[in-house]
mmCIF file of C-alpha atoms and ligand atoms in Angstrom:
data_model
loop_
_atom_site.group_PDB
_atom_site.id
_atom_site.type_symbol
_atom_site.label_atom_id
_atom_site.label_comp_id
_atom_site.label_asym_id
_atom_site.label_seq_id
_atom_site.Cartn_x
_atom_site.Cartn_y
_atom_site.Cartn_z
ATOM 1 C CA MET R 1 116.198 94.025 119.623
ATOM 2 C CA PRO R 2 113.827 91.575 117.642
ATOM 3 C CA GLU R 3 115.890 89.164 115.458
ATOM 4 C CA SER R 4 114.068 88.218 112.308
ATOM 5 C CA ARG R 5 111.860 85.157 112.540
ATOM 6 C CA HIS R 6 110.368 85.159 108.822
ATOM 7 C CA ASN R 7 113.332 85.842 106.589
ATOM 8 C CA PRO R 8 116.648 85.916 108.190
ATOM 9 C CA VAL R 9 118.254 85.773 104.814
ATOM 10 C CA LEU R 10 120.469 88.761 105.739
ATOM 11 C CA ALA R 11 120.948 87.940 109.277
ATOM 12 C CA GLY R 12 124.325 88.961 110.932
ATOM 13 C CA GLN R 13 125.180 91.073 107.820
ATOM 14 C CA THR R 14 125.312 94.793 107.692
ATOM 15 C CA ALA R 15 124.103 97.079 104.739
ATOM 16 C CA VAL R 16 124.562 100.683 103.945
ATOM 17 C CA ILE R 17 121.392 102.284 102.306
ATOM 18 C CA THR R 18 122.012 105.992 100.807
ATOM 19 C CA GLY R 19 118.662 107.795 100.241
ATOM 20 C CA GLY R 20 117.612 105.329 102.903
ATOM 21 C CA ALA R 21 115.179 107.965 104.574
ATOM 22 C CA SER R 22 112.193 108.064 102.036
ATOM 23 C CA GLY R 23 110.466 105.972 98.880
ATOM 24 C CA ILE R 24 112.460 103.127 97.841
ATOM 25 C CA GLY R 25 115.537 103.566 100.115
ATOM 26 C CA LYS R 26 113.298 103.690 102.988
ATOM 27 C CA SER R 27 111.475 100.321 101.700
ATOM 28 C CA ILE R 28 115.064 98.748 101.377
ATOM 29 C CA VAL R 29 116.074 99.732 104.769
ATOM 30 C CA GLN R 30 112.943 98.140 106.656
ATOM 31 C CA ARG R 31 113.288 94.887 104.351
ATOM 32 C CA PHE R 32 117.001 94.717 105.048
ATOM 33 C CA LEU R 33 116.243 95.011 108.982
ATOM 34 C CA GLU R 34 113.376 92.222 108.600
ATOM 35 C CA ALA R 35 115.647 90.113 106.864
ATOM 36 C CA GLY R 36 118.133 90.294 109.926
ATOM 37 C CA ALA R 37 120.657 92.743 108.830
ATOM 38 C CA ASN R 38 122.115 95.709 110.677
ATOM 39 C CA CYS R 39 121.353 98.806 108.330
ATOM 40 C CA LEU R 40 123.068 102.405 108.222
ATOM 41 C CA ALA R 41 120.816 104.831 106.336
ATOM 42 C CA ALA R 42 122.399 107.567 105.014
ATOM 43 C CA ASP R 43 120.071 110.717 103.725
ATOM 44 C CA LEU R 44 120.357 114.361 103.479
ATOM 45 C CA ASN R 45 117.012 114.890 104.709
ATOM 46 C CA GLU R 46 117.573 114.764 108.734
ATOM 47 C CA GLU R 47 113.862 115.149 109.792
ATOM 48 C CA ALA R 48 112.942 112.320 107.552
ATOM 49 C CA LEU R 49 115.922 110.484 109.222
ATOM 50 C CA ALA R 50 114.641 111.143 112.738
ATOM 51 C CA ALA R 51 111.116 110.061 111.753
ATOM 52 C CA LEU R 52 112.674 106.970 110.170
ATOM 53 C CA LYS R 53 114.371 106.084 113.443
ATOM 54 C CA GLN R 54 111.453 106.575 115.380
ATOM 55 C CA GLU R 55 109.286 104.642 113.052
ATOM 56 C CA LEU R 56 111.422 101.493 113.108
ATOM 57 C CA ALA R 57 112.052 101.871 116.507
ATOM 58 C CA GLU R 58 111.686 98.219 117.424
ATOM 59 C CA TYR R 59 115.030 97.210 115.926
ATOM 60 C CA GLY R 60 116.778 99.483 118.194
ATOM 61 C CA GLU R 61 120.848 99.733 117.910
ATOM 62 C CA ARG R 62 120.476 97.498 114.729
ATOM 63 C CA LEU R 63 119.310 100.783 112.745
ATOM 64 C CA ASP R 64 121.570 103.644 112.510
ATOM 65 C CA VAL R 65 120.991 106.627 110.693
ATOM 66 C CA VAL R 66 123.528 109.705 109.327
ATOM 67 C CA LYS R 67 122.894 112.956 107.575
ATOM 68 C CA VAL R 68 124.989 112.995 104.607
ATOM 69 C CA ASP R 69 125.186 114.633 101.364
ATOM 70 C CA VAL R 70 126.166 112.069 98.919
ATOM 71 C CA SER R 71 127.631 114.153 96.460
ATOM 72 C CA ASP R 72 130.608 114.807 98.756
ATOM 73 C CA ARG R 73 133.277 112.251 98.829
ATOM 74 C CA GLY R 74 134.705 112.595 101.977
ATOM 75 C CA ALA R 75 131.172 112.474 103.479
ATOM 76 C CA VAL R 76 130.365 108.922 101.631
ATOM 77 C CA GLU R 77 133.642 107.353 102.284
ATOM 78 C CA GLY R 78 133.849 108.537 105.925
ATOM 79 C CA MET R 79 130.419 108.952 107.435
ATOM 80 C CA VAL R 80 128.811 106.478 105.468
ATOM 81 C CA VAL R 81 131.104 103.117 104.686
ATOM 82 C CA ASP R 82 133.719 103.854 107.603
ATOM 83 C CA ARG R 83 130.893 104.494 110.118
ATOM 84 C CA ALA R 84 129.024 101.320 109.153
ATOM 85 C CA VAL R 85 132.310 99.416 109.631
ATOM 86 C CA GLN R 86 133.071 101.290 112.817
ATOM 87 C CA THR R 87 129.719 100.982 114.425
ATOM 88 C CA PHE R 88 128.434 97.063 113.087
ATOM 89 C CA GLY R 89 132.454 96.000 113.030
ATOM 90 C CA GLN R 90 131.841 95.094 108.948
ATOM 91 C CA MET R 91 129.961 95.988 105.895
ATOM 92 C CA ASP R 92 128.435 93.457 103.717
ATOM 93 C CA ILE R 93 126.282 95.212 101.422
ATOM 94 C CA ILE R 94 126.056 98.900 99.940
ATOM 95 C CA VAL R 95 122.907 100.409 98.043
ATOM 96 C CA ASN R 96 123.765 103.287 96.417
ATOM 97 C CA ASN R 97 120.279 104.541 95.924
ATOM 98 C CA ALA R 98 120.016 108.510 97.057
ATOM 99 C CA GLY R 99 118.985 110.478 93.687
ATOM 100 C CA ILE R 100 117.192 113.241 92.262
ATOM 101 C CA MET R 101 115.420 114.091 88.995
ATOM 102 C CA ASP R 102 115.469 117.126 86.823
ATOM 103 C CA ASN R 103 112.595 118.521 85.534
ATOM 104 C CA LEU R 104 112.263 116.323 82.331
ATOM 105 C CA LEU R 105 114.331 118.891 80.781
ATOM 106 C CA PRO R 106 115.453 118.218 77.011
ATOM 107 C CA ILE R 107 119.111 119.235 76.222
ATOM 108 C CA ALA R 108 118.075 122.346 74.507
ATOM 109 C CA GLU R 109 116.080 123.626 77.835
ATOM 110 C CA MET R 110 119.124 122.287 80.223
ATOM 111 C CA ASP R 111 121.602 124.642 81.919
ATOM 112 C CA ASP R 112 125.066 123.486 83.095
ATOM 113 C CA ASP R 113 124.009 123.787 86.844
ATOM 114 C CA VAL R 114 121.096 121.347 86.193
ATOM 115 C CA TRP R 115 123.770 118.685 84.610
ATOM 116 C CA GLU R 116 126.273 119.256 87.094
ATOM 117 C CA ARG R 117 123.979 118.975 89.962
ATOM 118 C CA LEU R 118 122.482 115.705 88.747
ATOM 119 C CA MET R 119 125.701 114.171 87.719
ATOM 120 C CA LYS R 120 127.010 114.856 91.096
ATOM 121 C CA VAL R 121 124.320 113.652 93.147
ATOM 122 C CA ASN R 122 123.145 110.355 90.951
ATOM 123 C CA LEU R 123 126.321 109.677 89.355
ATOM 124 C CA ASN R 124 129.250 110.814 91.449
ATOM 125 C CA SER R 125 127.796 109.768 94.516
ATOM 126 C CA VAL R 126 127.194 106.051 92.949
ATOM 127 C CA MET R 127 131.257 106.165 92.159
ATOM 128 C CA TYR R 128 132.258 107.508 95.837
ATOM 129 C CA GLY R 129 130.192 105.033 97.314
ATOM 130 C CA THR R 130 131.130 101.862 94.975
ATOM 131 C CA ARG R 131 134.932 102.608 94.745
ATOM 132 C CA LYS R 132 135.174 102.707 98.756
ATOM 133 C CA ALA R 133 133.112 99.472 99.054
ATOM 134 C CA VAL R 134 135.369 97.811 96.552
ATOM 135 C CA ARG R 135 138.538 99.066 98.317
ATOM 136 C CA TYR R 136 136.888 97.637 101.809
ATOM 137 C CA PHE R 137 135.819 94.485 100.412
ATOM 138 C CA LEU R 138 139.085 93.862 98.637
ATOM 139 C CA GLU R 139 141.230 94.769 101.877
ATOM 140 C CA ARG R 140 138.679 92.187 103.646
ATOM 141 C CA GLY R 141 139.059 89.753 101.080
ATOM 142 C CA GLN R 142 135.414 88.144 101.655
ATOM 143 C CA GLY R 143 133.569 89.684 98.761
ATOM 144 C CA GLY R 144 130.463 92.027 99.256
ATOM 145 C CA VAL R 145 127.544 93.337 97.592
ATOM 146 C CA ILE R 146 127.019 96.311 95.557
ATOM 147 C CA ILE R 147 123.291 97.453 94.504
ATOM 148 C CA ASN R 148 123.016 100.497 92.622
ATOM 149 C CA THR R 149 119.514 102.288 91.915
ATOM 150 C CA ALA R 150 119.526 103.180 88.209
ATOM 151 C CA SER R 151 116.164 103.677 86.635
ATOM 152 C CA LEU R 152 114.355 102.679 83.431
ATOM 153 C CA SER R 153 116.090 105.807 82.365
ATOM 154 C CA GLY R 154 118.966 103.937 82.698
ATOM 155 C CA LEU R 155 118.301 101.479 79.878
ATOM 156 C CA CYS R 156 116.009 103.739 77.416
ATOM 157 C CA ALA R 157 115.713 107.153 76.627
ATOM 158 C CA GLY R 158 112.333 109.038 76.810
ATOM 159 C CA ARG R 159 111.213 108.325 80.405
ATOM 160 C CA GLY R 160 113.083 111.236 82.051
ATOM 161 C CA GLY R 161 115.081 114.639 80.850
ATOM 162 C CA CYS R 162 118.464 114.532 79.266
ATOM 163 C CA ALA R 163 120.865 114.963 82.616
ATOM 164 C CA TYR R 164 118.760 112.277 84.277
ATOM 165 C CA THR R 165 118.846 109.808 81.562
ATOM 166 C CA ALA R 166 122.658 110.349 81.000
ATOM 167 C CA SER R 167 123.483 110.070 84.950
ATOM 168 C CA LYS R 168 121.707 106.645 85.024
ATOM 169 C CA PHE R 169 122.883 105.278 81.937
ATOM 170 C CA ALA R 170 126.413 106.113 83.486
ATOM 171 C CA VAL R 171 125.301 104.187 86.611
ATOM 172 C CA VAL R 172 124.490 101.252 84.487
ATOM 173 C CA GLY R 173 127.732 101.282 82.904
ATOM 174 C CA LEU R 174 129.718 101.785 86.088
ATOM 175 C CA THR R 175 127.801 98.885 87.490
ATOM 176 C CA LYS R 176 128.802 96.328 84.953
ATOM 177 C CA ASN R 177 132.414 97.619 84.540
ATOM 178 C CA VAL R 178 132.793 96.901 88.358
ATOM 179 C CA ALA R 179 131.043 93.646 87.831
ATOM 180 C CA PHE R 180 133.553 92.601 85.214
ATOM 181 C CA MET R 181 136.877 93.711 86.725
ATOM 182 C CA TYR R 182 136.237 92.205 90.129
ATOM 183 C CA ALA R 183 134.279 89.148 89.143
ATOM 184 C CA ASP R 184 137.019 86.980 90.445
ATOM 185 C CA THR R 185 136.963 88.141 93.855
ATOM 186 C CA GLY R 186 133.304 87.409 95.329
ATOM 187 C CA ILE R 187 132.308 90.992 94.891
ATOM 188 C CA ARG R 188 128.760 91.305 93.156
ATOM 189 C CA CYS R 189 127.568 94.467 91.483
ATOM 190 C CA ASN R 190 124.015 95.064 90.157
ATOM 191 C CA ALA R 191 121.677 97.674 89.392
ATOM 192 C CA ILE R 192 117.876 97.894 89.687
ATOM 193 C CA CYS R 193 115.874 99.700 87.319
ATOM 194 C CA PRO R 194 112.537 100.857 88.660
ATOM 195 C CA GLY R 195 110.058 101.867 86.140
ATOM 196 C CA ASN R 196 107.576 104.731 87.671
ATOM 197 C CA THR R 197 107.371 104.198 91.531
ATOM 198 C CA GLN R 198 105.424 105.946 93.936
ATOM 199 C CA THR R 199 107.557 108.038 95.880
ATOM 200 C CA ASN R 200 108.684 111.890 96.695
ATOM 201 C CA ILE R 201 110.853 112.221 94.071
ATOM 202 C CA GLY R 202 108.680 114.304 91.675
ATOM 203 C CA VAL R 203 107.483 116.214 94.439
ATOM 204 C CA GLY R 204 110.368 119.190 94.192
ATOM 205 C CA MET R 205 109.746 119.054 90.347
ATOM 206 C CA ARG R 206 108.076 122.477 90.108
ATOM 207 C CA GLN R 207 108.111 123.330 86.235
ATOM 208 C CA PRO R 208 108.386 120.195 84.501
ATOM 209 C CA SER R 209 109.429 120.629 80.628
ATOM 210 C CA GLU R 210 106.227 120.742 78.520
ATOM 211 C CA ARG R 211 108.238 118.771 75.945
ATOM 212 C CA GLY R 212 109.782 116.540 78.414
ATOM 213 C CA MET R 213 106.572 115.589 79.907
ATOM 214 C CA ALA R 214 104.685 114.794 76.885
ATOM 215 C CA LYS R 215 107.638 112.592 75.841
ATOM 216 C CA ALA R 216 107.632 110.842 79.013
ATOM 217 C CA THR R 217 104.140 110.096 79.381
ATOM 218 C CA THR R 218 104.017 108.762 76.078
ATOM 219 C CA GLY R 219 103.220 105.171 76.398
ATOM 220 C CA TYR R 220 101.875 105.249 79.763
ATOM 221 C CA ALA R 221 98.430 103.992 78.526
ATOM 222 C CA GLY R 222 100.064 100.628 78.337
ATOM 223 C CA ALA R 223 101.020 100.766 81.939
ATOM 224 C CA THR R 224 99.068 98.965 84.506
ATOM 225 C CA ARG R 225 99.905 101.330 87.155
ATOM 226 C CA SER R 226 102.980 102.803 89.095
ATOM 227 C CA GLY R 227 104.926 100.369 91.295
ATOM 228 C CA THR R 228 105.280 100.720 95.128
ATOM 229 C CA PRO R 229 108.783 101.069 96.980
ATOM 230 C CA GLU R 230 107.808 97.516 98.469
ATOM 231 C CA GLU R 231 107.793 95.981 95.041
ATOM 232 C CA ILE R 232 111.394 97.543 94.437
ATOM 233 C CA SER R 233 112.984 96.472 97.607
ATOM 234 C CA ALA R 234 112.171 93.141 97.137
ATOM 235 C CA ALA R 235 113.994 93.246 94.096
ATOM 236 C CA ALA R 236 116.872 94.886 96.289
ATOM 237 C CA LEU R 237 116.736 91.865 98.764
ATOM 238 C CA PHE R 238 116.839 89.271 96.212
ATOM 239 C CA LEU R 239 120.061 90.565 94.692
ATOM 240 C CA ALA R 240 121.546 91.308 98.189
ATOM 241 C CA SER R 241 121.119 87.499 99.212
ATOM 242 C CA ASP R 242 123.066 84.396 98.455
ATOM 243 C CA GLN R 243 120.078 83.545 96.310
ATOM 244 C CA ALA R 244 121.884 85.801 93.653
ATOM 245 C CA GLY R 245 125.177 84.397 94.154
ATOM 246 C CA PHE R 246 125.801 84.035 90.377
ATOM 247 C CA ILE R 247 124.088 87.283 89.227
ATOM 248 C CA ASN R 248 126.597 89.836 88.650
ATOM 249 C CA GLY R 249 126.715 92.904 86.334
ATOM 250 C CA GLU R 250 122.774 92.568 85.827
ATOM 251 C CA THR R 251 120.088 95.308 85.515
ATOM 252 C CA LEU R 252 117.067 94.171 86.933
ATOM 253 C CA THR R 253 114.012 95.939 85.278
ATOM 254 C CA ILE R 254 111.082 96.581 87.606
ATOM 255 C CA ASP R 255 108.307 98.059 85.816
ATOM 256 C CA GLY R 256 105.300 95.766 85.713
ATOM 257 C CA GLY R 257 105.934 94.990 82.053
ATOM 258 C CA TRP R 258 105.873 98.626 80.784
ATOM 259 C CA SER R 259 108.877 98.399 78.849
ATOM 260 C CA ALA R 260 108.332 95.060 77.649
HETATM 261 P P1 LIG T 301 112.699 109.890 97.077
HETATM 262 O O1 LIG T 301 112.672 111.359 96.919
HETATM 263 O O2 LIG T 301 111.486 109.476 97.856
HETATM 264 O O3 LIG T 301 114.001 109.335 97.807
HETATM 265 C C1 LIG T 301 115.157 109.781 97.456
HETATM 266 C C2 LIG T 301 115.994 110.086 98.691
HETATM 267 O O4 LIG T 301 117.298 110.485 98.572
HETATM 268 C C3 LIG T 301 115.354 110.926 99.547
HETATM 269 O O5 LIG T 301 115.072 110.653 100.816
HETATM 270 C C4 LIG T 301 116.155 112.305 99.584
HETATM 271 O O6 LIG T 301 116.528 112.926 100.594
HETATM 272 C C5 LIG T 301 117.814 111.544 99.370
HETATM 273 N N1 LIG T 301 118.827 112.272 98.730
HETATM 274 C C6 LIG T 301 118.295 113.355 97.648
HETATM 275 N N2 LIG T 301 119.650 113.939 97.217
HETATM 276 C C7 LIG T 301 120.304 113.222 98.354
HETATM 277 C C8 LIG T 301 121.872 113.723 98.477
HETATM 278 N N3 LIG T 301 122.490 114.640 97.942
HETATM 279 N N4 LIG T 301 122.336 113.167 99.730
HETATM 280 C C9 LIG T 301 121.996 112.371 100.287
HETATM 281 N N5 LIG T 301 120.625 111.881 99.923
HETATM 282 C C10 LIG T 301 119.945 112.651 99.151
HETATM 283 O O7 LIG T 301 112.564 109.228 95.878
HETATM 284 P P2 LIG T 301 113.012 107.734 95.478
HETATM 285 O O8 LIG T 301 111.919 107.505 94.054
HETATM 286 O O9 LIG T 301 112.776 106.759 96.300
HETATM 287 O O10 LIG T 301 114.483 107.739 94.720
HETATM 288 C C11 LIG T 301 115.435 106.545 95.060
HETATM 289 C C12 LIG T 301 116.016 106.238 93.624
HETATM 290 O O11 LIG T 301 115.362 105.537 92.727
HETATM 291 C C13 LIG T 301 116.761 107.382 93.032
HETATM 292 O O12 LIG T 301 118.233 107.114 92.737
HETATM 293 C C14 LIG T 301 115.854 107.466 91.740
HETATM 294 O O13 LIG T 301 116.272 108.286 90.669
HETATM 295 C C15 LIG T 301 115.434 106.084 91.682
HETATM 296 N N6 LIG T 301 114.338 106.008 90.703
HETATM 297 C C16 LIG T 301 113.067 106.190 91.083
HETATM 298 C C17 LIG T 301 111.871 106.232 90.475
HETATM 299 C C18 LIG T 301 110.549 106.534 90.544
HETATM 300 O O14 LIG T 301 109.624 106.689 89.818
HETATM 301 N N7 LIG T 301 110.367 106.993 91.845
HETATM 302 C C19 LIG T 301 112.294 105.151 89.225
HETATM 303 C C20 LIG T 301 113.582 104.947 88.708
HETATM 304 C C21 LIG T 301 114.452 105.249 89.766
#
């Protein structure tokens, strides 16, 4: 098992990353392993998890993977947080990152099931993971780090559909409330807010709303380019590290200046 030689800022720590098999989550897993942490990658996509384990085989048992549907409370509590503690003896960092998009649906085109699915996967999952982590951190009495992947759509409208935007605004609200409520316990809770990033998230989006697409792309002329997962995971590493020890309840926008 290679120890981190270049950037051991997370040496000896254990991190849980949901949605860790692909895109931004995968890059966070890789970066945290490089920084010396043990990682549990939790994801719905079993095939992608197996590929991840293979790709990152050099880290051996420092990387654990588990198939989980993060919209299932019991699974998040038992198979993610409890499992990490059982496997590695502790959990220091949780990144609630798994998420899905709607089809850029404005409210008039949105059915109840789209709303409910988005809330379950993008918001309930973050609540389950954060609550379980806070309870664990309080019991352990040594603080801990929570990072929630929100979005630019959690800060301003017009970049996503109604359900996606509402779910991400709620993630930001949850993040800030947790930070405020537990600021005196050594628990830090922050959100990363990526702009358009090159991942698989849009791949399943077969029929984006015409209205939603037109609105979402308004302003892209001013964007230099899309971000890469590595550019997003760099921000997650910073927030996870002691370098960010006094940063709590923040939203970190990573969009190359698009929303500036
Ligand atoms: P991605 O599709 O590459 O990765 C998302 C991962 O989450 C996938 O591996 C998927 O299998 C997993 N996942 C989805 N539903 C799940 C469930 N119910 N249970 C467990 N795992 C599940 O997409 P990406 O872009 O890496 O997404 C990560 C996060 O970043 C999401 O929360 C997304 O909303 C957010 N984000 C992405 C942006 C982008 O432009 N790609 C921009 C802003 C935020």
